[in-house]
Short mmCIF file of C-alpha atoms and ligand atoms in Angstrom, two decimals:
data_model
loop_
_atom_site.label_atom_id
_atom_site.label_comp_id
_atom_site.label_asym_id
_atom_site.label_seq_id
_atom_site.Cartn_x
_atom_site.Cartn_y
_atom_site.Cartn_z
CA UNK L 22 10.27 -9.54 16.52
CA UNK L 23 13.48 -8.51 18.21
CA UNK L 24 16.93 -8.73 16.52
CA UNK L 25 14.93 -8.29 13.27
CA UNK L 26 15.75 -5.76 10.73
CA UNK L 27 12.59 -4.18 7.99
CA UNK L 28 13.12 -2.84 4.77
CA UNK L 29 9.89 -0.32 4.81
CA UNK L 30 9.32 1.07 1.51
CA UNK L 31 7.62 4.71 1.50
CA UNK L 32 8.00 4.50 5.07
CA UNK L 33 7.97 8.26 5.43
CA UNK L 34 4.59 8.79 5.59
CA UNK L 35 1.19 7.09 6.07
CA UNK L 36 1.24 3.52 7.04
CA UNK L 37 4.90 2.89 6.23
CA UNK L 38 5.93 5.46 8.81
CA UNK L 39 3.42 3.77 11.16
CA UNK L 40 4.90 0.82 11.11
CA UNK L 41 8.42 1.80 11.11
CA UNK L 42 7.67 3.84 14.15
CA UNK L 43 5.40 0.36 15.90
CA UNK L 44 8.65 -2.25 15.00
CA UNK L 45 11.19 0.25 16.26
CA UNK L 46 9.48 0.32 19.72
CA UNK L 47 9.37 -3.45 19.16
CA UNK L 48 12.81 -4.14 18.82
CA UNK L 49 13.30 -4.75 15.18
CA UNK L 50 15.47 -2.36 13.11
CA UNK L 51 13.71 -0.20 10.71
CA UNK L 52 15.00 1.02 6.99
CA UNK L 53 12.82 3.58 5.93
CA UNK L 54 12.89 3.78 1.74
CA UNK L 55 11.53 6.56 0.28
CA UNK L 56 11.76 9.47 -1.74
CA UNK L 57 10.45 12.03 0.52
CA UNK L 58 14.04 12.09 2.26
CA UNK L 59 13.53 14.84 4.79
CA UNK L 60 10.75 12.76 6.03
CA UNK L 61 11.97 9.88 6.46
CA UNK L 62 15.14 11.39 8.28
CA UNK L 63 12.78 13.16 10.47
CA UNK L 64 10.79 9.55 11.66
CA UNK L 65 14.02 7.64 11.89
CA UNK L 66 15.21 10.56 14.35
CA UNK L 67 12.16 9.83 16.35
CA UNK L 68 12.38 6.33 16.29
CA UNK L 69 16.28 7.06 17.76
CA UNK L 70 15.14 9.25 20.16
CA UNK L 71 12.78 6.60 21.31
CA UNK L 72 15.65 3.92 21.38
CA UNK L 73 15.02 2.86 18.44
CA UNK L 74 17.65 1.49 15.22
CA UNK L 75 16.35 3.26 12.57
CA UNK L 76 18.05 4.32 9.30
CA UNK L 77 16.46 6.38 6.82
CA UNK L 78 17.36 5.93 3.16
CA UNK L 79 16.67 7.81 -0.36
CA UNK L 80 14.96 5.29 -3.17
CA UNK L 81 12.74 6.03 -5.67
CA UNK L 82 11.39 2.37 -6.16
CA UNK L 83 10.64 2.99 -9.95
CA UNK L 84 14.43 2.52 -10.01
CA UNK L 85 15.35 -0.92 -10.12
CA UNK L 86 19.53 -0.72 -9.99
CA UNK L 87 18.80 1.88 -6.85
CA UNK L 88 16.04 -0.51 -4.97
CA UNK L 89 18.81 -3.70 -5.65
CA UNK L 90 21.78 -1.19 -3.98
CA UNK L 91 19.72 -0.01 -1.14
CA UNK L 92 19.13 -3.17 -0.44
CA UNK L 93 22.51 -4.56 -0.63
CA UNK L 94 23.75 -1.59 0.77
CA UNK L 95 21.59 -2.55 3.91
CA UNK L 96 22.50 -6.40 4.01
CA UNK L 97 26.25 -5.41 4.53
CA UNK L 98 25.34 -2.87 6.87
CA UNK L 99 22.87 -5.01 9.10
CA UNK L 100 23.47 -8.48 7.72
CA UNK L 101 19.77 -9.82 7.10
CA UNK L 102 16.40 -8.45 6.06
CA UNK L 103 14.22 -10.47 7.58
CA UNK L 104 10.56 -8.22 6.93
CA UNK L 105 9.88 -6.51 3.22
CA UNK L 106 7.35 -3.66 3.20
CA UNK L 107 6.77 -3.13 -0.37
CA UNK L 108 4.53 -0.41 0.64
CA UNK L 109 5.21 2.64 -1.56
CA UNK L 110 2.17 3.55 -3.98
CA UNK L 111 0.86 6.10 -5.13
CA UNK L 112 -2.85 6.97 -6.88
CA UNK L 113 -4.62 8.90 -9.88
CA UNK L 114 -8.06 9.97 -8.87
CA UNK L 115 -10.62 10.59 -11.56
CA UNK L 116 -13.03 9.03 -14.76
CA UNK L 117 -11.55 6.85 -17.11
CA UNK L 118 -13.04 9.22 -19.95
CA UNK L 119 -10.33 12.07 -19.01
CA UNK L 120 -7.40 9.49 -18.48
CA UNK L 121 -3.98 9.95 -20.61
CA UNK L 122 -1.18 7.26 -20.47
CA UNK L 123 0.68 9.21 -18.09
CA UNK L 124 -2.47 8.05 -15.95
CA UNK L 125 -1.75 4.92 -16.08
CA UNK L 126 1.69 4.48 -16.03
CA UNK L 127 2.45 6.87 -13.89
CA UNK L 128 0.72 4.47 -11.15
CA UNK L 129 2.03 1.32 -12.78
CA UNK L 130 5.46 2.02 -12.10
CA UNK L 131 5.27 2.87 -8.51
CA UNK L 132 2.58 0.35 -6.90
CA UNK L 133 3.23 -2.51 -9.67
CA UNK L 134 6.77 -2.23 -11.03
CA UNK L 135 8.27 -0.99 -8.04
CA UNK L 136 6.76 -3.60 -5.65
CA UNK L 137 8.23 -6.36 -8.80
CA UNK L 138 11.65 -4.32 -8.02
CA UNK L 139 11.18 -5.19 -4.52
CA UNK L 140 10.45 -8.62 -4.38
CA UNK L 141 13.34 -9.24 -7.45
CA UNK L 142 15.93 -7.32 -4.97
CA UNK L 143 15.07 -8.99 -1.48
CA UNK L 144 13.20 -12.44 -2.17
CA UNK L 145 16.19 -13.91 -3.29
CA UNK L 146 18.38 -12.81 -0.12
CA UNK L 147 15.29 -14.22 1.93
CA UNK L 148 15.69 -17.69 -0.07
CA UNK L 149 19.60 -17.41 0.92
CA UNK L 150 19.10 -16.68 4.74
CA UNK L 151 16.03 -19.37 4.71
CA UNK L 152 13.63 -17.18 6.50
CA UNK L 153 11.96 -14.24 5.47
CA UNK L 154 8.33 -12.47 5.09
CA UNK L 155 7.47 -10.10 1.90
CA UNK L 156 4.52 -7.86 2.68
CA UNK L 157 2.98 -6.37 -0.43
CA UNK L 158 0.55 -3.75 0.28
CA UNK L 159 -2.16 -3.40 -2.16
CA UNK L 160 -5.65 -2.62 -1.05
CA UNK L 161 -9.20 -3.34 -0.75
CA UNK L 162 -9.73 -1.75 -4.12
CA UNK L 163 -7.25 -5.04 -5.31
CA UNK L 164 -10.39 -7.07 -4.41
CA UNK L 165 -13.36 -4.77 -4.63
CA UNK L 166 -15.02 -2.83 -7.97
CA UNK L 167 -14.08 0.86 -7.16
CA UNK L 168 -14.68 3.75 -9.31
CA UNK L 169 -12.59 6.61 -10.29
CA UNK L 170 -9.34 4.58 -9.42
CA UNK L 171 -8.93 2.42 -12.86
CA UNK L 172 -5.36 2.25 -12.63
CA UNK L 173 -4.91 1.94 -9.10
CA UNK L 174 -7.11 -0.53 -8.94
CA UNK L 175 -5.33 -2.62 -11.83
CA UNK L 176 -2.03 -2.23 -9.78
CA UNK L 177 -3.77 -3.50 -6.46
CA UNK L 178 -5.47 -6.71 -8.01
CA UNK L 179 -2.07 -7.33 -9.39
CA UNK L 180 -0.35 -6.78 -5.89
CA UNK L 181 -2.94 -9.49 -4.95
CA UNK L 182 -2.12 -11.78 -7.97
CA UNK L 183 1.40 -11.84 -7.38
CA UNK L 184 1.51 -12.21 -3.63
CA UNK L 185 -0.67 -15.22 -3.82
CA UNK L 186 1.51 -16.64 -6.84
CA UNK L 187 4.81 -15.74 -4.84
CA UNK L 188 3.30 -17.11 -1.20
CA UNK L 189 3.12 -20.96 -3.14
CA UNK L 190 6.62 -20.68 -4.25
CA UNK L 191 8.89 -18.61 -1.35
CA UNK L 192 7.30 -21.69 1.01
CA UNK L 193 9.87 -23.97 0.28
CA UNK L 194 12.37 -21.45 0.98
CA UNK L 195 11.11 -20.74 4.26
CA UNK L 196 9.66 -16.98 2.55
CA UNK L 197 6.44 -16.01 4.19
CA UNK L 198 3.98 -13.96 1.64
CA UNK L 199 0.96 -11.44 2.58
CA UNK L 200 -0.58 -9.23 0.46
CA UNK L 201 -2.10 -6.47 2.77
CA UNK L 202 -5.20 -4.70 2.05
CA UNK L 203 -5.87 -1.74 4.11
CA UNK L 204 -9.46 -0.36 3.66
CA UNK L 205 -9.68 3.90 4.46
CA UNK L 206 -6.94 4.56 6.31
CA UNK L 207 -6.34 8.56 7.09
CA UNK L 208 -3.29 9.22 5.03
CA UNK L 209 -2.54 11.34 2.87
CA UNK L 210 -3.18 9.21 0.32
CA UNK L 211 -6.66 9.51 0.30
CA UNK L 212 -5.91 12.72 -1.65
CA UNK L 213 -3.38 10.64 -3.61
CA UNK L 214 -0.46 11.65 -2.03
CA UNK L 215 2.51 13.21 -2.83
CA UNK L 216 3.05 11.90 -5.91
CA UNK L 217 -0.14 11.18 -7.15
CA UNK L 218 -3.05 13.53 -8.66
CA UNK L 219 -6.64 13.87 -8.61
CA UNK L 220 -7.43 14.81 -12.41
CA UNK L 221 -10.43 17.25 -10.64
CA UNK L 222 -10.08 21.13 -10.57
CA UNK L 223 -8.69 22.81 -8.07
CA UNK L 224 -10.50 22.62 -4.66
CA UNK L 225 -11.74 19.14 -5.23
CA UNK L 226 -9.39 17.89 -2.21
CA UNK L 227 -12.02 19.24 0.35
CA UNK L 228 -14.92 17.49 -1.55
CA UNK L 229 -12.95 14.03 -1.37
CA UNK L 230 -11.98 13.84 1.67
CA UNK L 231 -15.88 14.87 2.68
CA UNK L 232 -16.68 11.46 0.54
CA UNK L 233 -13.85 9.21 2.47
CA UNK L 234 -15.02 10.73 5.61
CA UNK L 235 -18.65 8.53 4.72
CA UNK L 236 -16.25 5.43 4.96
CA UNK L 237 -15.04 6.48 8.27
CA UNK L 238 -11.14 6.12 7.88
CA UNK L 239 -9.15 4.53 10.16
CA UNK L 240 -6.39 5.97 12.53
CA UNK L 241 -3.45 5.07 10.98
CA UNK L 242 -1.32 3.64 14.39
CA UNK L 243 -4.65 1.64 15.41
CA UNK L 244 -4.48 0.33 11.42
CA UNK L 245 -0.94 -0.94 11.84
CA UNK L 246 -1.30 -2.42 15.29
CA UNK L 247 -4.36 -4.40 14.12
CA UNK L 248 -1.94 -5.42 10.60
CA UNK L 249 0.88 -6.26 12.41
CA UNK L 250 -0.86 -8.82 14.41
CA UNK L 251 -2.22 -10.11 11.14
CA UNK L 252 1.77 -10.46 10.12
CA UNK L 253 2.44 -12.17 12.92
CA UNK L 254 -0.23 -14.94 11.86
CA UNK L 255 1.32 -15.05 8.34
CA UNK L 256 -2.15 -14.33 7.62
CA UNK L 257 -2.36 -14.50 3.12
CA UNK L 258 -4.52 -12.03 2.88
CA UNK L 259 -4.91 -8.93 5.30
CA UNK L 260 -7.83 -6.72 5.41
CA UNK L 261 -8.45 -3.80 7.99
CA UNK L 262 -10.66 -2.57 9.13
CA UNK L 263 -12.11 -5.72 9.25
CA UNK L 264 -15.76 -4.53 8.03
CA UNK L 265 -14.29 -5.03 4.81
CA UNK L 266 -13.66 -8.44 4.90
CA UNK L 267 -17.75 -8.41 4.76
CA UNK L 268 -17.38 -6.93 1.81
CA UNK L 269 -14.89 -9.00 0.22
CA UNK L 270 -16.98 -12.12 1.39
CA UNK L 271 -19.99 -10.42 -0.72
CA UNK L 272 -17.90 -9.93 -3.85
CA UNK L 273 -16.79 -13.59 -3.97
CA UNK L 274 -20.67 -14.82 -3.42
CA UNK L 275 -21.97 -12.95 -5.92
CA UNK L 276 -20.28 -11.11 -7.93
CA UNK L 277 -22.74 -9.55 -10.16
CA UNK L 278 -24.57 -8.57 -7.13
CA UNK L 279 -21.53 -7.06 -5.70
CA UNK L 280 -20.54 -4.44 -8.64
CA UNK L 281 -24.40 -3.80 -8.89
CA UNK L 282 -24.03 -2.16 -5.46
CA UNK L 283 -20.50 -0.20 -6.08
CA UNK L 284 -22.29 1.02 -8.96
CA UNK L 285 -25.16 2.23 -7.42
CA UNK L 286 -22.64 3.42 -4.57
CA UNK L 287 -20.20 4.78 -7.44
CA UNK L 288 -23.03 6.71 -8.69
CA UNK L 289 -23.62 8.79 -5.58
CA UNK L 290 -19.61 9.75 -5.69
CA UNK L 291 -19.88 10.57 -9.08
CA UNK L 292 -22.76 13.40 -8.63
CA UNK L 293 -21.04 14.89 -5.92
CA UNK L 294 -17.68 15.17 -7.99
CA UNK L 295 -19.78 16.35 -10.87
CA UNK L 296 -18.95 20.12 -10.41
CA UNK L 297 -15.48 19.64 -10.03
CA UNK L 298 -14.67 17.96 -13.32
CA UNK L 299 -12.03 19.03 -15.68
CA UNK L 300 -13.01 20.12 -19.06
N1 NAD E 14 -4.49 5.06 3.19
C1 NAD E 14 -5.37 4.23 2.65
O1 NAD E 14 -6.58 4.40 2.80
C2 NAD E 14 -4.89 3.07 1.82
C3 NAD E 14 -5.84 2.12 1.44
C4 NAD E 14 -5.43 1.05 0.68
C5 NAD E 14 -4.10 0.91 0.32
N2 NAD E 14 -3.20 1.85 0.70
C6 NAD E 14 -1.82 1.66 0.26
O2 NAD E 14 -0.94 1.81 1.35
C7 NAD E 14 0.35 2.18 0.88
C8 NAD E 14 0.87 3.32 1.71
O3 NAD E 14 0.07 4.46 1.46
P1 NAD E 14 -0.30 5.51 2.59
O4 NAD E 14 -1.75 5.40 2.82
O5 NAD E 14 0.62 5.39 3.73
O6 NAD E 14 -0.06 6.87 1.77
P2 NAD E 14 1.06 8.01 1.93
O7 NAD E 14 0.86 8.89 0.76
O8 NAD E 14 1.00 8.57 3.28
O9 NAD E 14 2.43 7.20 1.80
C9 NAD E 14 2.95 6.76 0.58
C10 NAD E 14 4.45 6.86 0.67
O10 NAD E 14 5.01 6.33 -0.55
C11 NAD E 14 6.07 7.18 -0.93
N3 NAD E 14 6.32 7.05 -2.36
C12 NAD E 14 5.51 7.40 -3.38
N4 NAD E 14 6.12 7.17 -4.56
C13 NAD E 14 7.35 6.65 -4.25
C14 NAD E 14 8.45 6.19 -5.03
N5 NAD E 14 8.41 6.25 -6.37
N6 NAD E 14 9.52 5.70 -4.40
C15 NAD E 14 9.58 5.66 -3.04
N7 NAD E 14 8.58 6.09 -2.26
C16 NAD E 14 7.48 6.58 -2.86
C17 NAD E 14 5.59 8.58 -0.56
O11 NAD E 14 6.68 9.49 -0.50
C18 NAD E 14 4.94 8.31 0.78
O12 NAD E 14 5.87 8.41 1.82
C19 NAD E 14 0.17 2.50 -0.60
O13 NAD E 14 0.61 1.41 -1.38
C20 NAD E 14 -1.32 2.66 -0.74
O14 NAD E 14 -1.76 2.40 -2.05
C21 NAD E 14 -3.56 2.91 1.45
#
């Protein structure tokens, strides 16, 4: 991977900042894109410090015009992108009943419209240089029934839509496609993040995290070594930890069967969130 340069978006946390910090002991030159600034200056600095290339840059990828001068900005700078993270996302925790549209959008514009704002700014400089690989992140709730995580899950079985549609196409222009499906990974997402809410009362952080800790998440540098390596393979489709691709296998076999058993499992959650529902 030397000589290669990565556009990482919301590579200032999580498993963007994991794999910023894994290619920039690699060799490749990291671009970390996100709006948590500070945070992203403060990995790049480490990656430096390491001996890194690393540049950290401000982009809010719900803004199209920005994403498409970041981008450009980086192509004169470092004259190629040869890796696309489109990684930022963000998630709304909580029943469909007590959803507003803010709900919705709010996560359609980050993990759906800014991953189309990604692909629309780089996939046609990847065409140009002949080489390229897109990696969308969306998740195994893009494959999987999950409850409590309506539009999340809409965005991440669109991820998976368009990757697949995009892989067909970018071949002939020498673009490699992967949609990447993490299962529980210990980010901070897993309390939605940053930017995203749990529409719970207050305290109900502590009570998710005790559910996610059922599911055993993964360490988030093991999770990108073990992705990477799936990269490298120009694997389609990337699930870790890889008990999930028993799952997956499940859902296509029978899929009745399949959301019978996240709704039984669903109901469990659901009980335990019970006293920590809004009004
Ligand atoms: N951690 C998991 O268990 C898990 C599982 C499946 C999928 N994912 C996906 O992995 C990706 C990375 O998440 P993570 O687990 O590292 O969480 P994280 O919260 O640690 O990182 C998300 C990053 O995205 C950035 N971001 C959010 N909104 C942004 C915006 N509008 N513009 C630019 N940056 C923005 C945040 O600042 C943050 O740095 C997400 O797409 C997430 O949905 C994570």
């Amino acid at each position: 991977m030397a000589d290669k340069v990565a556009f990482i978006t919301g590579g200032a946390s999580g498993i963007g900042a994991a794999f910023a910090r894994q290619l920039g002991s690699r060799g490749v030159e990291v671009v970390l894109a996100d709006r948590q600034i500070g945070l992203a200056e403060e990995i790049a600095t480490a990656i430096r410090q390491g001996g890194g290339q690393a540049t950290a840059v401000e982009l809010d990828v719900r803004d199209a015009s920005q994403f498409e001068r970041v981008v450009d900005d980086t192509v004169a700078r470092a004259g190629r992108i040869d890796y696309l993270f489109n990684n930022a996302g963000i998630g709304v925790g909580g029943a469909i009943l007590g959803y507003t549209l803010p709900d919705w959008y709010d996560v359609f514009d980050v993990n759906l419209r800014g991953v189309a704002h990604g692909i629309q700014s780089v996939y046609p400089i990847m065409c140009r240089q002949g080489s390229g690989h897109i990696i969308n992140t969306a998740s195994v709730a893009g494959l999987l029934p999950t409850g409590e995580a309506a539009s999340y899950a809409a965005t991440k079985h669109a991820v998976v839509g368009l990757s697949k549609t995009l892989r067909i196409e970018a071949k002939e222009h020498g673009v490699k496609v992967s949609a990447l499906c993490p299962g529980a990974i210990r980010t901070p997402i897993l309390t939605t993040g940053k930017y995203g809410r749990l529409n719970l009362k207050e305290g109900a952080e502590t009570k998710v995290m005790e559910l996610w800790e059922k599911l055993r998440p993964m360490n988030v540098d093991v999770f990108a070594g073990k992705a990477l390596r799936e990269i490298e393979r120009n694997k389609p489709i990337i699930i870790v930890p890889s008990f999930w691709k028993a799952l997956w296998w499940f859902e296509r076999f029978s899929p009745s069967l399949s959301l019978w058993f996240w709704g039984k499992l669903y109901g469990h959650f659901r009980d335990e969130l019970e006293p920590y529902r809004l009004p």
